[in-house]
mmCIF file of C-alpha atoms and ligand atoms in Angstrom:
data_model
loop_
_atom_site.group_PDB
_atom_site.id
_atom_site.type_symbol
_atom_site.label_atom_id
_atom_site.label_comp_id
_atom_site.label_asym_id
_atom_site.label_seq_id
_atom_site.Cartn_x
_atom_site.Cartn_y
_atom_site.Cartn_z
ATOM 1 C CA UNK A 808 11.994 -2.901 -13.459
ATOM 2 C CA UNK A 809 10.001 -2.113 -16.967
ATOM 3 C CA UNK A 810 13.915 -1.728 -18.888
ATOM 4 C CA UNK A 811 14.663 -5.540 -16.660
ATOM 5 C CA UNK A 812 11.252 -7.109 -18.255
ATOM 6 C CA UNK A 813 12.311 -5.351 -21.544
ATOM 7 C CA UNK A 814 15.981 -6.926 -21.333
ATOM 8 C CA UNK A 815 14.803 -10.326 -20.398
ATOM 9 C CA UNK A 816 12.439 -10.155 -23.984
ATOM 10 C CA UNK A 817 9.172 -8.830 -22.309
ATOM 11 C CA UNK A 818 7.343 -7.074 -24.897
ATOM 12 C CA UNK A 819 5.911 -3.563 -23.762
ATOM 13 C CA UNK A 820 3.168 -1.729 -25.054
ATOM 14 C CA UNK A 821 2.325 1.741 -23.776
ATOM 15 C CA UNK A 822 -1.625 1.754 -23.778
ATOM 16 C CA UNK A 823 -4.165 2.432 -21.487
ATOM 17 C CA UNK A 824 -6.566 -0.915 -20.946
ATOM 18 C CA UNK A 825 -10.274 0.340 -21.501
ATOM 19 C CA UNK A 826 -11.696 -2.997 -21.581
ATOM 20 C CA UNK A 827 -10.947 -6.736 -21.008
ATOM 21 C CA UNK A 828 -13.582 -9.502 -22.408
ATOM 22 C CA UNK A 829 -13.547 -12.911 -20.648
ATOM 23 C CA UNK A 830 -13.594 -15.788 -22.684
ATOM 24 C CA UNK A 831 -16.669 -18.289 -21.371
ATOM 25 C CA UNK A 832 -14.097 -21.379 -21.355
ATOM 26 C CA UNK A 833 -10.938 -22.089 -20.111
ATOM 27 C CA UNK A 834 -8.994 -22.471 -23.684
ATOM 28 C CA UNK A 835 -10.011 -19.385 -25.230
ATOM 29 C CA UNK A 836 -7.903 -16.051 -25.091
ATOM 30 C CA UNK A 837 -8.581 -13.097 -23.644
ATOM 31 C CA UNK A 838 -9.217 -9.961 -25.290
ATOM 32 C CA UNK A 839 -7.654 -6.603 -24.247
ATOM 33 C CA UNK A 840 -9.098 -3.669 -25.679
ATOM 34 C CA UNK A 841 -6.762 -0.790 -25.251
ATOM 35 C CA UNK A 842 -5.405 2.723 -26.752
ATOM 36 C CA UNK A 843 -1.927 2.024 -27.761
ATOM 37 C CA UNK A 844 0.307 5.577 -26.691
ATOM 38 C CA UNK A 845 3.391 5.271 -28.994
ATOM 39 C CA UNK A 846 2.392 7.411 -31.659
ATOM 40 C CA UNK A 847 1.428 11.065 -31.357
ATOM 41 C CA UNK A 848 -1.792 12.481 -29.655
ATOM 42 C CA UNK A 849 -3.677 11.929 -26.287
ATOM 43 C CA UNK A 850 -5.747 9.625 -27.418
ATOM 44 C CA UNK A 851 -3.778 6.815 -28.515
ATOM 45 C CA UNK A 852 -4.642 4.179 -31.176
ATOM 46 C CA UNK A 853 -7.477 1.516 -30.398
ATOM 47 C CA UNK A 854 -6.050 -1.759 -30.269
ATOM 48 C CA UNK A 855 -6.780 -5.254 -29.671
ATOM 49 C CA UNK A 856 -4.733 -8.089 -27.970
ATOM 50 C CA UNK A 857 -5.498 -11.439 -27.369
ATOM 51 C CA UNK A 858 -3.900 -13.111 -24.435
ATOM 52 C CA UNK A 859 -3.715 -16.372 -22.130
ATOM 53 C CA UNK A 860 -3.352 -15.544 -18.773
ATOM 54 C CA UNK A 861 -3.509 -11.152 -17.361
ATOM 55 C CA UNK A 862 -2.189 -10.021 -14.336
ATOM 56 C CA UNK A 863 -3.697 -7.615 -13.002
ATOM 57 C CA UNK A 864 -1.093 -4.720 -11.645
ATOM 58 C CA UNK A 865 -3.693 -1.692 -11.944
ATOM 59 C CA UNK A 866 -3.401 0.050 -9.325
ATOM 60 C CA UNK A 867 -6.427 0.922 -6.580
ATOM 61 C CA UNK A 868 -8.961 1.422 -9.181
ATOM 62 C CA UNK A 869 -8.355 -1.765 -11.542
ATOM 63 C CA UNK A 870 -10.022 -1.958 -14.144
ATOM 64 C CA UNK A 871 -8.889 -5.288 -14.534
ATOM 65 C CA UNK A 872 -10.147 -6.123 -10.703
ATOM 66 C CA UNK A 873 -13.942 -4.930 -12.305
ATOM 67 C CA UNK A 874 -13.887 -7.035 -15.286
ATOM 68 C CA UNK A 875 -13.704 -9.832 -13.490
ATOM 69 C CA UNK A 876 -16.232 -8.522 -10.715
ATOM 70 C CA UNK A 877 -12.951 -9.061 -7.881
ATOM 71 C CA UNK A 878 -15.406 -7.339 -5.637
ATOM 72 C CA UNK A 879 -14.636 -4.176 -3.362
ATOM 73 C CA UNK A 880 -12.562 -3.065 -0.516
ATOM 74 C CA UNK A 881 -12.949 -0.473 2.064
ATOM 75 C CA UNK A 882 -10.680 2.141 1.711
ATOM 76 C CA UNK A 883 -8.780 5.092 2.752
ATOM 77 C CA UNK A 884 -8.099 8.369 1.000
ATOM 78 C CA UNK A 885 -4.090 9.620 1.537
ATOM 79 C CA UNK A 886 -3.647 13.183 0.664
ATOM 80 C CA UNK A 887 -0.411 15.082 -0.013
ATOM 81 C CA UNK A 888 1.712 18.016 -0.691
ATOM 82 C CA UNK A 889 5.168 17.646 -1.983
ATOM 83 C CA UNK A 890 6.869 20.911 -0.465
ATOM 84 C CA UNK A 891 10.354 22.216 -1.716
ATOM 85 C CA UNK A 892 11.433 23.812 1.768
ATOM 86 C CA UNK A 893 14.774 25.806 2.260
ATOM 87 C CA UNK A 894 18.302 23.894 2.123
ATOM 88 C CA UNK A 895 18.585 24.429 6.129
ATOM 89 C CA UNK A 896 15.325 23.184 6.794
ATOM 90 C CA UNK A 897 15.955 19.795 4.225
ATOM 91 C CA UNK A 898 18.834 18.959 6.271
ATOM 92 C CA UNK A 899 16.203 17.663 9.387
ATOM 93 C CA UNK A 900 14.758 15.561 7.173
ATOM 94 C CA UNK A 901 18.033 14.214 5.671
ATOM 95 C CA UNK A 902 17.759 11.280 8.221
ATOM 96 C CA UNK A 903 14.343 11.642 9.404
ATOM 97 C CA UNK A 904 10.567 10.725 8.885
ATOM 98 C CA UNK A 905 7.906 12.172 10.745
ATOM 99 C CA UNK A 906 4.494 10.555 11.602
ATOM 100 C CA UNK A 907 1.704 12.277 13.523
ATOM 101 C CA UNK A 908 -1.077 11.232 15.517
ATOM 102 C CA UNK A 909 -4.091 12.605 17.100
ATOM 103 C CA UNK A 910 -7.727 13.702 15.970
ATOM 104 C CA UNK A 911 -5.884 17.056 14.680
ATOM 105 C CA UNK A 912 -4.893 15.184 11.576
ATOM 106 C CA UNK A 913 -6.299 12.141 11.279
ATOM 107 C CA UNK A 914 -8.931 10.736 13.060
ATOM 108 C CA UNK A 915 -8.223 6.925 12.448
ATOM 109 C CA UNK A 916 -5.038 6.755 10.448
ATOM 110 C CA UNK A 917 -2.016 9.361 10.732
ATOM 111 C CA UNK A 918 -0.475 12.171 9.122
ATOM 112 C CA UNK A 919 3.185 12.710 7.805
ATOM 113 C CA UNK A 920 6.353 14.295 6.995
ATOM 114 C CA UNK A 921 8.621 12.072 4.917
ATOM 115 C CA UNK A 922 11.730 13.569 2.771
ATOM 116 C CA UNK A 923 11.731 12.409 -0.671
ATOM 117 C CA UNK A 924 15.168 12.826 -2.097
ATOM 118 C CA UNK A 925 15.104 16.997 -2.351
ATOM 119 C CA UNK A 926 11.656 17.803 -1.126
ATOM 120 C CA UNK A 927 9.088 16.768 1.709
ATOM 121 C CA UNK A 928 5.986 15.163 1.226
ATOM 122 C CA UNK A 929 3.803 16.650 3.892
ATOM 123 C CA UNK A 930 0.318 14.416 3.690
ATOM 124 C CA UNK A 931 -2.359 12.976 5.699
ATOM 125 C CA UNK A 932 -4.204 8.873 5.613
ATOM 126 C CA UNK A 933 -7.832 9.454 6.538
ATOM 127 C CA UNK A 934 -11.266 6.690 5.709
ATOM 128 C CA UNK A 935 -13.148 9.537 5.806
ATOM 129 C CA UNK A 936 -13.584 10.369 2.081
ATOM 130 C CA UNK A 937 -15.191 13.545 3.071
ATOM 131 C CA UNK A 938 -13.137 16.545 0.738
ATOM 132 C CA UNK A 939 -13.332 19.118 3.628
ATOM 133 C CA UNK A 940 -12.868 16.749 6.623
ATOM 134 C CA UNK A 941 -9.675 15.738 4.391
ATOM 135 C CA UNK A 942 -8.890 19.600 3.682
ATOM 136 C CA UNK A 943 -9.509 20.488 7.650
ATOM 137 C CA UNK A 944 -7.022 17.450 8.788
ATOM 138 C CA UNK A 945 -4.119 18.591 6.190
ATOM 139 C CA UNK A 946 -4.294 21.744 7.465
ATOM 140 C CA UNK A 947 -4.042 20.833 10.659
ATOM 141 C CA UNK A 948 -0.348 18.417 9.424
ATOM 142 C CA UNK A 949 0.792 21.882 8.239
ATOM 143 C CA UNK A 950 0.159 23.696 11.256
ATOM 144 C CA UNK A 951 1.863 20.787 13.486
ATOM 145 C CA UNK A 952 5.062 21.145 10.874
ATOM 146 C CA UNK A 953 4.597 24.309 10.578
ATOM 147 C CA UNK A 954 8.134 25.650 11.614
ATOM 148 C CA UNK A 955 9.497 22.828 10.077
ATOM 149 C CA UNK A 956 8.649 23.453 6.786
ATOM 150 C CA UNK A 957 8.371 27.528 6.893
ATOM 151 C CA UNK A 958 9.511 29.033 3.648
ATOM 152 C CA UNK A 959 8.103 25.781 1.908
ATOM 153 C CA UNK A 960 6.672 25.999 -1.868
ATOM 154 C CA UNK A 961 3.895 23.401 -2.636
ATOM 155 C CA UNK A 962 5.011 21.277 -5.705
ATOM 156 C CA UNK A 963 2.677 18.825 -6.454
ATOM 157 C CA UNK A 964 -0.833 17.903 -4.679
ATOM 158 C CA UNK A 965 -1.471 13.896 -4.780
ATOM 159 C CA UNK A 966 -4.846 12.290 -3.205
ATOM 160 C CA UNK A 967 -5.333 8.439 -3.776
ATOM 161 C CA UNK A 968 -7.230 5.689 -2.694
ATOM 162 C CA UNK A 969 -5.478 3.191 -0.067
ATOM 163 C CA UNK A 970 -6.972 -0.794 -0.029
ATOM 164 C CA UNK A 971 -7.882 -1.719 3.196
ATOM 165 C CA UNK A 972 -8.124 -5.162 2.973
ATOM 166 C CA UNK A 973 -7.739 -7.735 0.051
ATOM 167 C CA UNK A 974 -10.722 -7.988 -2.872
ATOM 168 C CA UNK A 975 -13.117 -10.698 -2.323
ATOM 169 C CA UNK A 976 -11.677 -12.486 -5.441
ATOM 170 C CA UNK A 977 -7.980 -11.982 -6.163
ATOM 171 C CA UNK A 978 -8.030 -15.420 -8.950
ATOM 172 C CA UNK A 979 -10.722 -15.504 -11.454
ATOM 173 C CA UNK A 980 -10.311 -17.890 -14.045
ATOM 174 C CA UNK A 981 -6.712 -17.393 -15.838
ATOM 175 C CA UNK A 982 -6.592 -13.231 -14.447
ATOM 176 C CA UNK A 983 -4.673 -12.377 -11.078
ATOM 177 C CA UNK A 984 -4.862 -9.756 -9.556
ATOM 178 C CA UNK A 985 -1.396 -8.005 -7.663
ATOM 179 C CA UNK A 986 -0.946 -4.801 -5.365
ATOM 180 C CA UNK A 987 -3.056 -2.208 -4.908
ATOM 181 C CA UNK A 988 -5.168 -4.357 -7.815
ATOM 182 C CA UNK A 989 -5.541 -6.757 -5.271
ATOM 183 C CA UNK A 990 -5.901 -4.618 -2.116
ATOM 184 C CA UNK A 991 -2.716 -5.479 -0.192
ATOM 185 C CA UNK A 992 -1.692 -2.718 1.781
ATOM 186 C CA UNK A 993 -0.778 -3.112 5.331
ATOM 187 C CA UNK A 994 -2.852 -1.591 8.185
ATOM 188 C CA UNK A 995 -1.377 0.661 10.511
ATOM 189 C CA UNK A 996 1.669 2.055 8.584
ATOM 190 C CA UNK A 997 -0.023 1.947 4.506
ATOM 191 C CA UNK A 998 2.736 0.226 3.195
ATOM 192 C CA UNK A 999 1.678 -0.882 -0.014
ATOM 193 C CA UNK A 1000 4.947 -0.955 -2.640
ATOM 194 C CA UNK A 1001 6.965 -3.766 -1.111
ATOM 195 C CA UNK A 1002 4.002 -5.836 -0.944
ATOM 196 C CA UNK A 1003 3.060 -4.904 -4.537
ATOM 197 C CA UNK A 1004 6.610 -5.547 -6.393
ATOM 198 C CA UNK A 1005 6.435 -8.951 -4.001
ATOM 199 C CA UNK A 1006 2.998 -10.361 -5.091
ATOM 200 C CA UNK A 1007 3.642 -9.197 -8.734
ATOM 201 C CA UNK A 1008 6.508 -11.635 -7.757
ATOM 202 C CA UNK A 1009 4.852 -14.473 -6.427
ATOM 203 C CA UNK A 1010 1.937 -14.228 -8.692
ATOM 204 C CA UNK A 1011 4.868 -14.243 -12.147
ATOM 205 C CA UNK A 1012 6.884 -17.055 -10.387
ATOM 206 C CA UNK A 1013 3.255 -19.294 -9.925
ATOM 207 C CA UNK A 1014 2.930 -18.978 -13.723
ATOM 208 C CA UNK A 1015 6.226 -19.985 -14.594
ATOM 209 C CA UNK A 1016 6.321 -22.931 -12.353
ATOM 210 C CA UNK A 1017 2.707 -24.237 -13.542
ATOM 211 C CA UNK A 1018 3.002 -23.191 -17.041
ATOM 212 C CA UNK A 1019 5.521 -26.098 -18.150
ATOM 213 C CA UNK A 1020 7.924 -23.872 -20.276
ATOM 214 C CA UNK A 1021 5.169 -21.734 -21.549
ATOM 215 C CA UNK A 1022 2.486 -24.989 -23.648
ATOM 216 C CA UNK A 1023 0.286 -24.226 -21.090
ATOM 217 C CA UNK A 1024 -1.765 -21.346 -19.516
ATOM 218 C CA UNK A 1025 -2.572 -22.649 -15.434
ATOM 219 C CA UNK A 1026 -5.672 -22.724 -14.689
ATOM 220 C CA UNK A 1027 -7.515 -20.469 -11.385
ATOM 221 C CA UNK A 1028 -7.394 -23.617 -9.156
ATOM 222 C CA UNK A 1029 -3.749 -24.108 -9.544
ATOM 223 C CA UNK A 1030 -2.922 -20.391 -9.553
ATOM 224 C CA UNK A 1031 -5.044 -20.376 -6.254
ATOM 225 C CA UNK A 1032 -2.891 -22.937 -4.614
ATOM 226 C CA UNK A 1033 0.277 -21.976 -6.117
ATOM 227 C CA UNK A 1034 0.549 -17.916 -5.776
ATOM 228 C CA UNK A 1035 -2.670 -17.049 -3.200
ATOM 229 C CA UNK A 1036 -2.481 -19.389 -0.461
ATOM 230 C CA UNK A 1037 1.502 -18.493 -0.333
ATOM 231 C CA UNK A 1038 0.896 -15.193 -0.361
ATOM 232 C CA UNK A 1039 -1.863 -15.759 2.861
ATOM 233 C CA UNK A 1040 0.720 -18.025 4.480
ATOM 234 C CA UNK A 1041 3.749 -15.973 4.057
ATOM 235 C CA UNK A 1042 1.722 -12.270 4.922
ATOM 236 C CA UNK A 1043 -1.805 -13.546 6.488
ATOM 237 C CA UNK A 1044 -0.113 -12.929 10.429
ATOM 238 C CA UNK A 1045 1.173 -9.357 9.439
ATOM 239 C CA UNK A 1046 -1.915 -8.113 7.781
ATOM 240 C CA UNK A 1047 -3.875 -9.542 10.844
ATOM 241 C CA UNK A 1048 -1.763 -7.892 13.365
ATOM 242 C CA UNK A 1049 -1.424 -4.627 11.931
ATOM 243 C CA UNK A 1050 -5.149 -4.726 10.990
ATOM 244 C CA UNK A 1051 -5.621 -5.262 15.406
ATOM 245 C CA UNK A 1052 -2.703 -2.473 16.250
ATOM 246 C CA UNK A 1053 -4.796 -0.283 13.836
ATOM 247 C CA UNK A 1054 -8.420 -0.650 15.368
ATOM 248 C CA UNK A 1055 -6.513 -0.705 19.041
ATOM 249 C CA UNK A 1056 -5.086 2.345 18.956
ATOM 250 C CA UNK A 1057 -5.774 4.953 16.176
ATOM 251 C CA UNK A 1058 -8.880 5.638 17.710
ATOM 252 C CA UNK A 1059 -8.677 7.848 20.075
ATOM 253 C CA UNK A 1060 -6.477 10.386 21.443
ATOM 254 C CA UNK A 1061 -5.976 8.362 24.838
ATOM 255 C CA UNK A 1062 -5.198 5.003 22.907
ATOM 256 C CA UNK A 1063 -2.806 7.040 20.617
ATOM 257 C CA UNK A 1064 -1.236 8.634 23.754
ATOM 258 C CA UNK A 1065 -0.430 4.498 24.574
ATOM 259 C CA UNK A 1066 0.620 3.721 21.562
ATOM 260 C CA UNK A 1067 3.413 6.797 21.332
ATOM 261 C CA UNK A 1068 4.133 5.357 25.195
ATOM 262 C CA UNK A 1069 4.234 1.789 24.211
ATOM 263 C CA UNK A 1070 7.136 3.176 21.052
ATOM 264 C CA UNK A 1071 9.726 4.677 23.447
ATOM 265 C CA UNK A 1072 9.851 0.790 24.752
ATOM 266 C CA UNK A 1073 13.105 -0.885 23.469
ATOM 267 C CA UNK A 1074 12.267 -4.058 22.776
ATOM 268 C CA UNK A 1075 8.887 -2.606 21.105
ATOM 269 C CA UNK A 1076 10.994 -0.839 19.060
ATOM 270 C CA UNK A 1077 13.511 -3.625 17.809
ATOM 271 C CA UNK A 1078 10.199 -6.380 17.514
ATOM 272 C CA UNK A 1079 8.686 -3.109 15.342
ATOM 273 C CA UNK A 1080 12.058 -2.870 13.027
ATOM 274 C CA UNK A 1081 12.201 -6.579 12.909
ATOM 275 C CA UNK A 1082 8.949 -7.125 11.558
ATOM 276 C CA UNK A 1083 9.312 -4.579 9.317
ATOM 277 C CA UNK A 1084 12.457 -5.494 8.052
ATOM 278 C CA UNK A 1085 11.349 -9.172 7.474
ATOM 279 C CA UNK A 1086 7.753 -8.301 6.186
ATOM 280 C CA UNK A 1087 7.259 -10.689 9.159
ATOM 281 C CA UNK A 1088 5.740 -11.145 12.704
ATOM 282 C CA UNK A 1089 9.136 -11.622 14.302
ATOM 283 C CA UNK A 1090 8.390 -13.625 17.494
ATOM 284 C CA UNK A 1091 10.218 -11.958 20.889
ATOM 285 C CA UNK A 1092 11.529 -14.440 23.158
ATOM 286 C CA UNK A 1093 8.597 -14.984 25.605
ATOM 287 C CA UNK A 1094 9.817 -13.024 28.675
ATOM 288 C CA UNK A 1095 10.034 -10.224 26.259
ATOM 289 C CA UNK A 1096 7.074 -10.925 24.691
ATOM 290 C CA UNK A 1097 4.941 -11.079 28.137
ATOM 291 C CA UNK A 1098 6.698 -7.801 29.174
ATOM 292 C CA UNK A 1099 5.610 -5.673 25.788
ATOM 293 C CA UNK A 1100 2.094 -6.932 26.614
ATOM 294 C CA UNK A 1101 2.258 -5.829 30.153
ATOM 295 C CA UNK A 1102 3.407 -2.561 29.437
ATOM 296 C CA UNK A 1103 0.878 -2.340 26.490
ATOM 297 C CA UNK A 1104 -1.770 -2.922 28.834
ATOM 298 C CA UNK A 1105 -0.197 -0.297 31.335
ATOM 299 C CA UNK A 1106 0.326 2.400 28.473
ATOM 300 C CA UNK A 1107 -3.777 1.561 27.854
ATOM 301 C CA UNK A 1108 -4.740 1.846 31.270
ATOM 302 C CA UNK A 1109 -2.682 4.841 31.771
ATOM 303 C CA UNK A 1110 -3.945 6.707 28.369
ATOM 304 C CA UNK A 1111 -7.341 6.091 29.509
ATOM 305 C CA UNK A 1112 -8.176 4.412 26.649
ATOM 306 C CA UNK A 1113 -9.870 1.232 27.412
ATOM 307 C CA UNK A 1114 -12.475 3.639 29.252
ATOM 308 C CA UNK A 1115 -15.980 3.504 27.404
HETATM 309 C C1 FAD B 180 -0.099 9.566 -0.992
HETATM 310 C C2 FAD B 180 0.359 8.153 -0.858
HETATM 311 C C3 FAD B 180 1.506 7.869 -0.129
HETATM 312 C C4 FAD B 180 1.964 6.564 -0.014
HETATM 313 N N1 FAD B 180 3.125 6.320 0.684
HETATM 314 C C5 FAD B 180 3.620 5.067 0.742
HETATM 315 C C6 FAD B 180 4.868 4.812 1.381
HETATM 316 O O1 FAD B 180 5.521 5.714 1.932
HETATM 317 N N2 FAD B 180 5.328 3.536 1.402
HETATM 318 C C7 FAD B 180 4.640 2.508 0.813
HETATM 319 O O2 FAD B 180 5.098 1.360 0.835
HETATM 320 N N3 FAD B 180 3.440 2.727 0.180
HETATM 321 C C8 FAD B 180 2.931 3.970 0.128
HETATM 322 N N4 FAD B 180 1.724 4.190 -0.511
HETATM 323 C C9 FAD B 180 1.022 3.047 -1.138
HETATM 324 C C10 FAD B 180 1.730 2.681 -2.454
HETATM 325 O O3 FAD B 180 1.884 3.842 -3.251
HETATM 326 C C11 FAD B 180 0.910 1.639 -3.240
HETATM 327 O O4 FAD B 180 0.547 0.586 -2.377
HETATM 328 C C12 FAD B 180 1.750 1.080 -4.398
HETATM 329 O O5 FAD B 180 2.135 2.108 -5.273
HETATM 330 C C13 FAD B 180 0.934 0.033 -5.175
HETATM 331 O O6 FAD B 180 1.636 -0.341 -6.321
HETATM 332 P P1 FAD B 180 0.878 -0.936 -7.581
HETATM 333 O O7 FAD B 180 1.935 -1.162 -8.614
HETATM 334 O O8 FAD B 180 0.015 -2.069 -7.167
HETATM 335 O O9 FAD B 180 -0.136 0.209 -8.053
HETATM 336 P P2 FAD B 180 0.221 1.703 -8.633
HETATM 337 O O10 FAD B 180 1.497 2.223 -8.040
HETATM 338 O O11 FAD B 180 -1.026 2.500 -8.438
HETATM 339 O O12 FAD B 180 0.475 1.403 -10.169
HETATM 340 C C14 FAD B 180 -0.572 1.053 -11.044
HETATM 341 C C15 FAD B 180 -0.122 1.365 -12.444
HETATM 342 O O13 FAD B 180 -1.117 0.903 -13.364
HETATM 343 C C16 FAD B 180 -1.351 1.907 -14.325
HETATM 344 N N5 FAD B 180 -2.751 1.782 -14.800
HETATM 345 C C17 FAD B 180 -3.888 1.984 -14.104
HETATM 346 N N6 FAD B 180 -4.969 1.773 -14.873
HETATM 347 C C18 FAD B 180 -4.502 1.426 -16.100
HETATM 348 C C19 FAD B 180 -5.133 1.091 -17.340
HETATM 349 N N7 FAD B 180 -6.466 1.061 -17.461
HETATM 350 N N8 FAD B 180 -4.347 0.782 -18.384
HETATM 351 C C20 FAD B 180 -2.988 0.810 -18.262
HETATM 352 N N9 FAD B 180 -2.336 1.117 -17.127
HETATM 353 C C21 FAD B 180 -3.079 1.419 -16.059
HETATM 354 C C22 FAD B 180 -1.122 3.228 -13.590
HETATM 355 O O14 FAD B 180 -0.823 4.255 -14.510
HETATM 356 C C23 FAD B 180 0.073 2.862 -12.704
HETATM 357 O O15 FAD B 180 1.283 3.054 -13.367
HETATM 358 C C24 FAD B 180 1.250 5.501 -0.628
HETATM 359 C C25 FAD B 180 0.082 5.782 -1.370
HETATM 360 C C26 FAD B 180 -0.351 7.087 -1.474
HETATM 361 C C27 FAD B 180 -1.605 7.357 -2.264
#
C-alpha cells in the first residue's frame, strides 16, 4: 500500500510523530513535530512539518487521537506467541484456524490458533489487563493445543491493546482519526485490519471529494457528514450486533457451551460467513431468521445460561 501511495506521488517520510500543535483557527496549518529516520542512528533527526488536514492512522495508542483529546476507549489486551512447529504438524493448520472458548483461556473474549504462512500464532484476547491473569490464560491456550503444536519453538511474543468501541471524538477540527486510531475493531471476533485499510479509505475519499482539487482543506463539519456518518451507516448494525453476541455469550461457560451449539447450525453458519464476507448484517429470509432465534434460545436454555 505505502510503494501504491508512493507511485501515485505521495510523499513519505519515515519519522516517528512526537508531537502535533493545533492551530486555534480553521486557516492555519498544523504543525508536526517529528524525528525524521532516513539517516543513520536511533534517534532520528527533529523535524518540523506544517500541514492542512492529518489523518490519524496511529495505531491503539495514537498519539494523534491525544492531541486532539479524541477521548478513551475500553480495551482489551491480545497476547501471542508465534510458534515454528514441525512440517507434519503445519500441515493441520494449512487449511485451518482454531478458536477456543471457555474460562480456561479467556474469561470474556477467546483464545487462538491461527497459521500464519509457515508458523502458528498461538495467542489469547482477554479485558483483563492483569499480566498474570494474561500469563495463567495463555498457558492454559498451550495446554488445550498442546499436542497440536508439540515440538513447537516460540518465535516472537506480541501483546497489544484491542479498541473496544470507537473514541468519543473521531473529527476534531481538520484531524481524523482511522483504525485502531479511531477504535474500530469489531466485538466478538477482534477484527480490526479490514476495518482499518476501509476507514483510512473512506476517511481519504471524504477529503478528496470536499477538497475541490486540493484549494481547499474541509472543514470538521463536512468531514463529519462526509466520512463519519458513512462509516456509522455502512458499519453501525455490525458493530452493534457483534458488540450483543459478545456480552450474550462470552460470559460464561454455559452461554459459551450455546454459542459452540448455536455454530454447528447451518444456516447460522452461512448468515455468520455472509456477514463476514460483506462486512455486513446479511438479513436471513424470515423463516430462517425466526428458526436461528429459536434454536438460539434453545442452545441458551439448554447451556444453562440464562440461569442467574
Ligand atoms: C495479537 C493481535 C492479533 C490480531 N489479530 C487480528 C486478526 O487476525 N485479524 C484482524 O482483522 N485483526 C487482528 N488484530 C487487530 C489488528 O491488528 C488491528 O486492528 C489493525 O492492525 C489496525 O490497523 P491500524 O493501521 O489502524 O493500526 P496499526 O496496525 O497498529 O498501525 C499503526 C502504525 O502507526 C505507526 N505509529 C504509531 N505511532 C506512531 C508515531 N508516533 N509516529 C509514527 N508512526 C507511528 C506504527 O508503527 C504502526 O505502523 C489483532 C491485533 C493483535 C494485537
Amino acid at each position: 500500500m505505502r510503494d501504491r501511495a508512493r507511485d501515485l506521488g505521495a510523499n513519505l517520510i519515515n519519522g516517528t510523530v512526537h508531537k502535533l500543535e493545533i492551530p486555534s483557527n480553521d486557516t492555519d496549518s498544523y504543525v508536526i513535530h517529528y524525528a525524521d529516520h532516513s539517516g543513520a542512528g536511533l534517534q532520528g533527526e527533529p523535524k518540523v512539518l506544517k500541514v492542512d488536514m492529518v489523518i490519524g492512522a496511529d495505531g491503539a495508542n495514537s498519539r494523534v487521537a491525544k492531541a486532539i483529546d479524541a477521548g478513551d476507549y475500553n480495551y482489551a489486551i491480545a497476547f501471542q506467541e508465534r510458534i515454528r512447529i514441525p512440517e507434519d504438524k503445519m500441515e493441520y493448520y494449512k487449511e485451518r484456524a482454531e478458536m477456543y472458548v471457555g474460562d480456561d483461556v479467556s474469561t470474556d473474549f477467546y483464545a487462538w490458533v491461527f497459521p500464519k504462512y509457515d508458523h502458528v500464532a498461538v495467542g489469547t484476547g482477554t479485558m483483563s489487563v492483569n499480566q498474570r491473569d494474561i500469563k495463567k490464560l495463555q498457558a492454559g491456550i498451550r495446554k488445550r493445543a498442546a499436542h497440536r503444536i508439540e515440538g513447537g519453538e516460540i518465535i516472537k511474543v506480541e501483546a497489544h491493546p484491542i479498541p473496544e468501541h470507537p473514541r468519543p471524538r473521531r473529527v476534531v477540527g481538520r484531524v481524523s482519526l482511522v483504525g485502531d486510531a479511531a477504535g474500530y475493531v469489531t466485538k466478538c471476533s477482534g477484527e480490526g485490519i479490514y476495518f482499518a485499510a476501509k476507514s483510512g479509505r473512506m476517511c481519504a475519499e471524504a477529503i478528496v471529494e470536499l477538497s475541490a482539487a486540493a484549494t481547499r482543506a474541509p472543514l470538521e463539519k463536512e468531514m463529519k457528514k462526509a466520512y463519519l456518518k458513512k462509516w456509522d451507516k455502512t458499519y453501525g448494525a455490525t458493530y452493534t450486533v457483534l458488540d450483543i453476541l459478545q456480552k450474550v455469550f462470552y460470559t460464561s461457560d454455559a452461554a459459551r457451551e450455546a454459542f459452540v451449539e448455536m455454530c454447528d447450525d447451518i444456516d447460522v453458519q452461512k448468515l455468520t460467513f455472509d456477514s463476514y464476507l460483506y462486512k455486513t448484517v446479511v438479513p436471513a429470509n424470515p423463516l430462517v431468521q425466526l428458526k436461528i432465534t429459536a434454536k438460539t434460545i434453545g442452545s441458551l436454555i439448554r447451556g444453562n445460561a440464562l440461569a442467574p
